[in-house]
């Protein structure tokens, strides 16, 4: 594994630029370039010489990304939405970038991609499914309810957790009864705790 691959591997594990530089004993700017090169080679979204707001967001560290979102204007949101539309039309997309884009859609409450979120709720990738269900809870559209209900019965406990939390945000007439039924078949204690808290709060 070369230095660029090492940098990107640590980056995907959640390490900061500073931490990666310290671990690999290289300059921070070199780490940043490694990550940019790795993402550009895997994502294949835009050519390196093109300027893209979405691409910049995908390359940010978590703290930078959260700070950036605080300053997003209406016009910037429109630009990001357009760039996401282009991104989703690509035939080959890195799963990590897909997850990040889904998260971004939820944080910015973009409802242009509801059909795409429904499709992703059936993904074989657990992380993508989790992010899709989480985003459905942030956008809050009643058309997501049947998909969230299905997610509450998923075979992966972490996926169920995200679906349960998002479904609980919807004020449906059968919410409590439905979650009680889910509780009876739930095998993960942490999901049982989540359901009990939701039922208790009503």
Coordinates of N, CA and C in Angstrom, one line a residue:
X1 N 0.8 -1.2 0.0 CA 0.0 0.0 0.0 C 0.9 1.2 0.0
X2 N 0.7 2.1 -1.0 CA 1.5 3.3 -1.0 C 1.0 4.4 -0.1
X3 N 1.7 5.5 0.0 CA 1.4 6.6 0.9 C 0.0 7.2 0.7
X4 N -0.3 7.4 -0.6 CA -1.7 7.9 -0.9 C -2.8 7.0 -0.4
X5 N -2.6 5.7 -0.6 CA -3.6 4.8 -0.2 C -3.7 4.7 1.3
X6 N -2.6 4.8 2.0 CA -2.5 4.9 3.5 C -3.3 6.1 4.0
X7 N -3.0 7.3 3.4 CA -3.7 8.5 3.8 C -5.2 8.4 3.6
X8 N -5.6 7.8 2.5 CA -7.1 7.8 2.2 C -7.7 6.7 3.1
X9 N -7.0 5.7 3.4 CA -7.6 4.6 4.3 C -7.8 5.2 5.7
X10 N -6.9 6.0 6.2 CA -7.0 6.6 7.5 C -8.1 7.7 7.5
X11 N -8.2 8.4 6.3 CA -9.2 9.4 6.2 C -10.6 8.8 6.3
X12 N -10.8 7.7 5.6 CA -12.1 7.0 5.6 C -12.4 6.4 7.0
X13 N -11.4 6.2 7.8 CA -11.6 5.8 9.2 C -12.0 6.9 10.2
X14 N -12.0 8.1 9.6 CA -12.4 9.3 10.4 C -11.2 10.1 11.0
X15 N -10.0 9.8 10.6 CA -8.9 10.5 11.1 C -8.8 11.9 10.5
X16 N -8.4 12.9 11.3 CA -8.2 14.3 10.7 C -7.0 14.4 9.9
X17 N -6.9 15.5 9.2 CA -5.7 15.7 8.3 C -4.4 15.8 9.2
X18 N -4.5 16.4 10.4 CA -3.4 16.5 11.3 C -3.0 15.2 11.8
X19 N -4.0 14.4 12.2 CA -3.7 13.0 12.7 C -3.0 12.2 11.7
X20 N -3.5 12.2 10.5 CA -2.9 11.4 9.4 C -1.5 11.8 9.1
X21 N -1.3 13.2 9.1 CA 0.1 13.7 8.9 C 1.0 13.2 10.0
X22 N 0.5 13.2 11.2 CA 1.3 12.7 12.4 C 1.6 11.2 12.3
X23 N 0.6 10.4 11.9 CA 0.8 9.0 11.8 C 1.8 8.6 10.7
X24 N 1.6 9.2 9.6 CA 2.5 8.9 8.4 C 3.8 9.7 8.3
X25 N 3.9 10.7 9.3 CA 5.1 11.6 9.3 C 5.3 12.3 8.0
X26 N 4.2 12.9 7.5 CA 4.3 13.7 6.3 C 3.6 15.0 6.5
X27 N 3.8 15.9 5.5 CA 3.2 17.3 5.6 C 1.7 17.2 5.5
X28 N 1.0 18.1 6.2 CA -0.5 18.2 6.1 C -0.9 18.5 4.7
X29 N -0.3 19.3 4.0 CA -0.7 19.6 2.6 C -0.5 18.4 1.7
X30 N 0.5 17.6 2.0 CA 0.6 16.3 1.2 C -0.5 15.4 1.5
X31 N -1.0 15.3 2.7 CA -2.1 14.5 3.1 C -3.4 15.0 2.3
X32 N -3.6 16.3 2.3 CA -4.7 16.8 1.6 C -4.7 16.5 0.2
X33 N -3.5 16.5 -0.5 CA -3.4 16.2 -1.9 C -3.7 14.7 -2.1
X34 N -3.2 13.9 -1.2 CA -3.5 12.4 -1.3 C -5.0 12.2 -1.3
X35 N -5.7 12.8 -0.4 CA -7.1 12.6 -0.3 C -7.9 13.1 -1.5
X36 N -7.5 14.3 -2.0 CA -8.1 14.8 -3.2 C -7.9 13.9 -4.4
X37 N -6.6 13.4 -4.6 CA -6.3 12.6 -5.7 C -7.1 11.2 -5.6
X38 N -7.2 10.7 -4.4 CA -7.9 9.4 -4.2 C -9.4 9.6 -4.5
X39 N -10.0 10.7 -4.1 CA -11.4 10.9 -4.3 C -11.7 11.1 -5.8
X40 N -10.8 11.9 -6.4 CA -11.0 12.2 -7.8 C -10.9 10.9 -8.7
X41 N -10.0 10.0 -8.3 CA -9.8 8.8 -9.0 C -10.9 7.8 -8.8
X42 N -11.6 7.9 -7.7 CA -12.6 6.9 -7.4 C -14.0 7.5 -7.7
X43 N -14.2 8.8 -7.5 CA -15.6 9.3 -7.7 C -15.9 9.5 -9.1
X44 N -14.9 10.0 -9.9 CA -15.2 10.3 -11.3 C -16.4 11.2 -11.6
X45 N -16.5 12.2 -10.7 CA -17.7 13.1 -10.9 C -17.3 14.2 -11.8
X46 N -16.2 14.9 -11.6 CA -15.8 16.1 -12.4 C -14.3 15.9 -12.7
X47 N -13.9 16.6 -13.7 CA -12.5 16.7 -14.1 C -11.8 17.5 -13.0
X48 N -10.5 17.2 -12.8 CA -9.8 17.9 -11.7 C -9.7 19.4 -11.9
X49 N -9.8 19.9 -13.1 CA -9.7 21.4 -13.3 C -11.0 22.1 -13.3
X50 N -12.1 21.4 -13.0 CA -13.4 22.0 -12.9 C -13.7 22.4 -11.5
X51 N -14.4 23.5 -11.3 CA -14.7 23.9 -9.9 C -16.1 23.5 -9.6
X52 N -16.3 22.8 -8.5 CA -17.6 22.3 -8.2 C -17.8 22.4 -6.7
X53 N -18.9 23.0 -6.3 CA -19.2 23.2 -4.9 C -19.4 21.9 -4.2
X54 N -20.1 21.0 -4.9 CA -20.3 19.7 -4.3 C -19.0 18.9 -4.1
X55 N -18.2 19.0 -5.1 CA -16.9 18.3 -5.0 C -16.1 18.8 -3.8
X56 N -16.1 20.1 -3.6 CA -15.4 20.8 -2.4 C -16.0 20.3 -1.1
X57 N -17.3 20.1 -1.1 CA -17.9 19.6 0.2 C -17.5 18.2 0.5
X58 N -17.5 17.4 -0.6 CA -17.1 16.0 -0.4 C -15.7 15.8 0.1
X59 N -14.8 16.8 -0.2 CA -13.4 16.8 0.1 C -13.1 17.3 1.5
X60 N -14.2 18.0 2.1 CA -14.0 18.6 3.4 C -13.9 17.6 4.5
X61 N -13.3 18.0 5.6 CA -13.3 17.2 6.9 C -14.7 17.5 7.5
X62 N -15.1 16.6 8.5 CA -16.4 16.7 9.1 C -16.7 18.1 9.7
X63 N -15.7 18.7 10.4 CA -15.9 20.0 11.1 C -16.0 21.1 10.0
X64 N -15.2 21.0 9.0 CA -15.3 22.0 7.9 C -16.7 22.0 7.2
X65 N -17.1 20.7 7.0 CA -18.4 20.5 6.3 C -19.6 21.1 7.1
X66 N -19.6 20.9 8.4 CA -20.6 21.4 9.3 C -20.6 22.9 9.3
X67 N -19.4 23.5 9.4 CA -19.3 24.9 9.4 C -19.8 25.5 8.1
X68 N -19.4 24.9 7.0 CA -19.8 25.4 5.7 C -21.3 25.4 5.5
X69 N -22.0 24.4 6.0 CA -23.5 24.3 5.8 C -24.2 25.4 6.6
X70 N -23.5 25.9 7.6 CA -24.1 27.1 8.3 C -24.2 28.3 7.5
X71 N -23.4 28.4 6.4 CA -23.3 29.6 5.6 C -24.0 29.4 4.2
X72 N -24.6 28.3 4.0 CA -25.2 28.1 2.7 C -26.4 29.0 2.5
X73 N -26.4 29.7 1.4 CA -27.5 30.6 1.0 C -28.5 29.9 0.1
X74 N -29.6 30.6 -0.2 CA -30.6 30.0 -1.1 C -30.0 29.7 -2.5
X75 N -29.2 30.6 -3.0 CA -28.5 30.4 -4.3 C -27.5 29.3 -4.3
X76 N -26.8 29.2 -3.2 CA -25.8 28.1 -3.1 C -26.5 26.8 -3.0
X77 N -27.7 26.7 -2.3 CA -28.4 25.5 -2.2 C -28.9 25.1 -3.6
X78 N -29.3 26.0 -4.4 CA -29.7 25.7 -5.8 C -28.6 25.1 -6.6
X79 N -27.4 25.7 -6.4 CA -26.2 25.2 -7.2 C -25.9 23.8 -6.7
X80 N -25.9 23.6 -5.4 CA -25.6 22.2 -4.9 C -26.6 21.2 -5.4
X81 N -27.9 21.6 -5.4 CA -28.9 20.7 -5.9 C -28.7 20.3 -7.3
X82 N -28.3 21.3 -8.1 CA -28.1 21.0 -9.5 C -26.9 20.1 -9.7
X83 N -25.8 20.3 -8.9 CA -24.7 19.5 -9.0 C -24.9 18.0 -8.5
X84 N -25.8 17.9 -7.5 CA -26.2 16.6 -7.0 C -26.9 15.8 -8.1
X85 N -27.8 16.5 -8.8 CA -28.5 15.9 -9.9 C -27.5 15.3 -11.0
X86 N -26.5 16.1 -11.2 CA -25.4 15.6 -12.2 C -24.7 14.4 -11.6
X87 N -24.4 14.5 -10.3 CA -23.7 13.5 -9.6 C -24.4 12.1 -9.7
X88 N -25.7 12.2 -9.4 CA -26.5 11.0 -9.4 C -26.7 10.3 -10.7
X89 N -26.4 11.0 -11.8 CA -26.6 10.4 -13.1 C -25.3 9.6 -13.6
X90 N -24.3 9.7 -12.8 CA -23.1 9.0 -13.1 C -23.3 7.5 -13.0
X91 N -22.7 6.7 -13.9 CA -22.8 5.3 -13.9 C -22.0 4.7 -12.7
X92 N -20.8 5.2 -12.5 CA -20.0 4.7 -11.4 C -19.7 5.7 -10.4
X93 N -20.2 5.4 -9.2 CA -20.1 6.4 -8.0 C -19.6 5.6 -6.8
X94 N -18.6 6.3 -6.2 CA -18.1 5.7 -4.9 C -19.1 5.7 -3.9
X95 N -19.3 4.5 -3.2 CA -20.4 4.4 -2.2 C -20.2 5.4 -1.0
X96 N -19.0 5.7 -0.7 CA -18.7 6.6 0.4 C -19.3 8.0 0.0
X97 N -19.0 8.4 -1.3 CA -19.5 9.7 -1.7 C -21.1 9.7 -1.8
X98 N -21.7 8.6 -2.2 CA -23.1 8.5 -2.3 C -23.7 8.7 -0.9
X99 N -23.1 8.1 0.1 CA -23.6 8.2 1.5 C -23.5 9.7 2.0
X100 N -22.4 10.3 1.6 CA -22.2 11.7 2.0 C -23.2 12.6 1.3
X101 N -23.5 12.4 0.0 CA -24.4 13.2 -0.7 C -25.8 13.0 -0.1
X102 N -26.2 11.8 0.2 CA -27.5 11.5 0.9 C -27.6 12.3 2.2
X103 N -26.5 12.3 3.0 CA -26.5 13.1 4.2 C -26.7 14.6 3.9
X104 N -26.0 15.1 2.9 CA -26.1 16.5 2.5 C -27.5 16.8 2.1
X105 N -28.2 15.9 1.3 CA -29.6 16.2 0.9 C -30.5 16.4 2.2
X106 N -30.2 15.6 3.2 CA -31.0 15.7 4.4 C -30.7 16.9 5.2
X107 N -29.4 17.3 5.3 CA -29.0 18.5 6.1 C -29.6 19.7 5.4
X108 N -29.6 19.8 4.1 CA -30.2 20.9 3.4 C -31.6 20.9 3.1
X109 N -32.3 19.7 3.6 CA -33.7 19.5 3.4 C -34.1 19.7 1.9
X110 N -33.4 19.0 1.0 CA -33.6 19.1 -0.4 C -34.6 18.0 -0.8
X111 N -35.8 18.3 -1.3 CA -36.8 17.3 -1.5 C -36.9 17.0 -3.0
X112 N -35.9 17.3 -3.8 CA -35.9 17.0 -5.2 C -35.6 15.6 -5.5
X113 N -35.0 14.9 -4.6 CA -34.5 13.5 -4.8 C -35.3 12.4 -4.0
X114 N -36.5 12.7 -3.7 CA -37.3 11.8 -2.9 C -37.4 10.4 -3.5
X115 N -37.6 10.3 -4.8 CA -37.7 9.0 -5.5 C -36.4 8.3 -5.4
X116 N -35.3 9.0 -5.5 CA -34.0 8.4 -5.4 C -33.8 7.8 -4.0
X117 N -34.2 8.5 -3.0 CA -34.1 8.0 -1.6 C -34.9 6.7 -1.4
X118 N -36.1 6.7 -2.0 CA -36.9 5.5 -1.9 C -36.2 4.3 -2.5
X119 N -35.5 4.5 -3.7 CA -34.8 3.5 -4.4 C -33.6 3.0 -3.5
X120 N -32.9 3.9 -2.8 CA -31.8 3.6 -2.0 C -32.2 2.8 -0.7
X121 N -33.5 2.9 -0.3 CA -33.9 2.2 0.8 C -33.9 0.7 0.6
X122 N -33.7 0.3 -0.6 CA -33.6 -1.1 -1.0 C -32.1 -1.5 -1.3
X123 N -31.2 -0.6 -1.1 CA -29.8 -0.9 -1.4 C -29.2 -2.1 -0.6
X124 N -28.2 -2.7 -1.2 CA -27.6 -3.8 -0.5 C -26.5 -3.3 0.4
X125 N -26.2 -2.0 0.3 CA -25.2 -1.4 1.1 C -25.8 -0.8 2.4
X126 N -25.5 -1.4 3.5 CA -26.1 -1.0 4.8 C -25.9 0.4 5.1
X127 N -24.7 1.0 4.9 CA -24.5 2.4 5.2 C -25.4 3.3 4.4
X128 N -25.5 3.0 3.1 CA -26.3 3.8 2.2 C -27.8 3.7 2.7
X129 N -28.3 2.6 3.1 CA -29.6 2.4 3.6 C -29.8 3.3 4.8
X130 N -28.9 3.2 5.7 CA -29.0 4.0 7.0 C -29.1 5.5 6.7
X131 N -28.3 6.0 5.8 CA -28.3 7.4 5.4 C -29.6 7.7 4.7
X132 N -30.1 6.8 3.9 CA -31.4 7.1 3.2 C -32.5 7.3 4.2
X133 N -32.6 6.3 5.2 CA -33.7 6.4 6.2 C -33.5 7.6 7.1
X134 N -32.2 8.0 7.4 CA -32.0 9.1 8.2 C -32.5 10.4 7.5
X135 N -32.2 10.5 6.2 CA -32.6 11.7 5.4 C -34.1 11.7 5.3
X136 N -34.7 10.6 5.2 CA -36.2 10.6 5.1 C -36.8 11.3 6.4
X137 N -36.1 11.1 7.5 CA -36.6 11.7 8.7 C -36.4 13.2 8.8
X138 N -35.4 13.7 8.1 CA -35.0 15.1 8.1 C -35.9 15.8 7.1
X139 N -36.2 15.2 6.0 CA -37.1 15.9 5.0 C -38.5 15.9 5.4
X140 N -39.0 14.9 6.0 CA -40.3 14.8 6.5 C -41.4 14.9 5.4
X141 N -41.5 13.8 4.7 CA -42.6 13.8 3.6 C -43.3 12.5 3.8
X142 N -44.6 12.6 3.9 CA -45.4 11.4 4.2 C -45.3 10.3 3.3
X143 N -44.8 10.6 2.1 CA -44.7 9.5 1.1 C -43.6 8.5 1.5
X144 N -42.7 8.9 2.5 CA -41.7 8.0 2.9 C -42.1 7.0 4.0
X145 N -43.3 7.2 4.5 CA -43.8 6.4 5.6 C -43.7 4.9 5.3
X146 N -44.3 4.4 4.2 CA -44.2 2.9 4.0 C -42.8 2.4 3.8
X147 N -41.9 3.2 3.3 CA -40.5 2.8 3.2 C -39.8 2.8 4.6
X148 N -40.2 3.7 5.4 CA -39.6 3.7 6.8 C -40.1 2.5 7.6
X149 N -41.4 2.2 7.4 CA -42.0 1.0 8.1 C -41.3 -0.2 7.6
X150 N -41.0 -0.3 6.4 CA -40.3 -1.5 5.9 C -38.8 -1.5 6.4
X151 N -38.2 -0.3 6.6 CA -36.9 -0.3 7.1 C -36.8 -0.7 8.6
X152 N -37.9 -0.5 9.3 CA -38.0 -0.9 10.7 C -38.0 -2.4 10.9
X153 N -38.1 -3.1 9.8 CA -38.1 -4.6 9.8 C -36.9 -5.2 9.0
X154 N -36.0 -4.3 8.7 CA -34.8 -4.7 7.9 C -34.0 -5.8 8.7
X155 N -33.3 -6.6 8.0 CA -32.5 -7.7 8.6 C -31.2 -7.2 9.3
X156 N -30.9 -5.9 9.1 CA -29.7 -5.4 9.8 C -30.1 -4.4 10.9
X157 N -29.7 -4.7 12.2 CA -30.2 -3.9 13.3 C -29.9 -2.4 13.3
X158 N -28.7 -2.1 12.7 CA -28.3 -0.7 12.6 C -29.2 0.1 11.6
X159 N -29.6 -0.6 10.5 CA -30.5 0.0 9.6 C -31.9 0.2 10.2
X160 N -32.3 -0.8 11.0 CA -33.6 -0.7 11.7 C -33.6 0.5 12.6
X161 N -32.5 0.7 13.3 CA -32.3 1.8 14.3 C -32.6 3.1 13.6
X162 N -32.0 3.3 12.4 CA -32.1 4.6 11.7 C -33.6 4.8 11.2
X163 N -34.2 3.7 10.8 CA -35.5 3.7 10.3 C -36.5 4.0 11.4
X164 N -36.3 3.4 12.5 CA -37.2 3.6 13.7 C -37.1 5.0 14.2
X165 N -35.9 5.6 14.3 CA -35.8 7.0 14.7 C -36.5 7.9 13.8
X166 N -36.3 7.7 12.5 CA -36.9 8.6 11.5 C -38.4 8.4 11.4
X167 N -38.9 7.2 11.5 CA -40.3 6.9 11.5 C -41.0 7.6 12.7
X168 N -40.3 7.6 13.8 CA -40.9 8.2 15.1 C -41.2 9.7 15.0
X169 N -40.6 10.3 14.0 CA -40.8 11.8 13.8 C -42.1 12.1 13.1
X170 N -42.7 11.0 12.5 CA -43.9 11.2 11.7 C -45.1 11.0 12.7
X171 N -46.1 11.8 12.6 CA -47.3 11.7 13.5 C -48.4 11.0 12.8
X172 N -48.2 9.7 12.7 CA -49.2 8.8 12.0 C -50.1 8.3 13.1
X173 N -51.3 7.9 12.7 CA -52.3 7.4 13.7 C -51.9 6.1 14.3
X174 N -51.1 5.3 13.5 CA -50.7 4.0 14.0 C -49.3 3.9 14.5
X175 N -48.7 5.1 14.7 CA -47.3 5.1 15.1 C -46.9 4.2 16.3
X176 N -47.7 4.4 17.4 CA -47.4 3.7 18.6 C -47.7 2.2 18.5
X177 N -48.8 1.9 17.9 CA -49.2 0.5 17.7 C -48.2 -0.3 16.8
X178 N -47.8 0.4 15.7 CA -46.8 -0.1 14.8 C -45.5 -0.4 15.5
X179 N -45.0 0.5 16.3 CA -43.7 0.4 17.0 C -43.8 -0.7 18.1
X180 N -44.9 -0.9 18.7 CA -45.1 -2.0 19.6 C -44.9 -3.3 19.0
X181 N -45.5 -3.4 17.7 CA -45.4 -4.7 17.0 C -43.9 -4.9 16.6
X182 N -43.2 -3.8 16.2 CA -41.8 -3.9 15.9 C -41.0 -4.4 17.1
X183 N -41.4 -3.8 18.2 CA -40.7 -4.2 19.5 C -40.7 -5.7 19.8
X184 N -41.9 -6.3 19.6 CA -42.1 -7.7 19.9 C -41.1 -8.6 19.1
X185 N -40.7 -8.1 17.9 CA -39.9 -9.0 17.0 C -38.4 -8.5 17.0
X186 N -38.2 -7.3 17.7 CA -36.8 -6.7 17.7 C -35.9 -7.6 18.6
X187 N -34.7 -7.8 18.0 CA -33.7 -8.6 18.7 C -32.5 -7.8 19.3
X188 N -32.3 -6.6 18.9 CA -31.3 -5.7 19.4 C -31.7 -4.9 20.6
X189 N -31.1 -5.0 21.7 CA -31.5 -4.3 22.9 C -31.5 -2.8 22.7
X190 N -30.5 -2.2 22.0 CA -30.5 -0.8 21.8 C -31.7 -0.3 21.0
X191 N -32.2 -1.1 20.1 CA -33.4 -0.7 19.3 C -34.6 -0.8 20.2
X192 N -34.6 -1.8 21.1 CA -35.8 -2.0 22.0 C -35.8 -0.7 22.9
X193 N -34.6 -0.3 23.4 CA -34.6 0.9 24.2 C -35.1 2.1 23.5
X194 N -34.7 2.3 22.2 CA -35.2 3.4 21.4 C -36.7 3.4 21.3
X195 N -37.3 2.2 21.0 CA -38.7 2.1 20.9 C -39.5 2.4 22.2
X196 N -38.9 1.8 23.3 CA -39.6 2.1 24.6 C -39.6 3.6 24.9
X197 N -38.5 4.3 24.6 CA -38.5 5.7 24.9 C -39.5 6.4 24.0
X198 N -39.6 6.1 22.7 CA -40.6 6.7 21.8 C -42.0 6.5 22.3
X199 N -42.3 5.2 22.7 CA -43.7 4.8 23.1 C -44.0 5.6 24.4
X200 N -43.0 5.7 25.3 CA -43.3 6.4 26.6 C -43.6 7.9 26.3
X201 N -42.8 8.5 25.4 CA -43.0 9.9 25.1 C -44.3 10.1 24.3
X202 N -44.8 9.1 23.6 CA -46.0 9.2 22.8 C -45.7 9.8 21.5

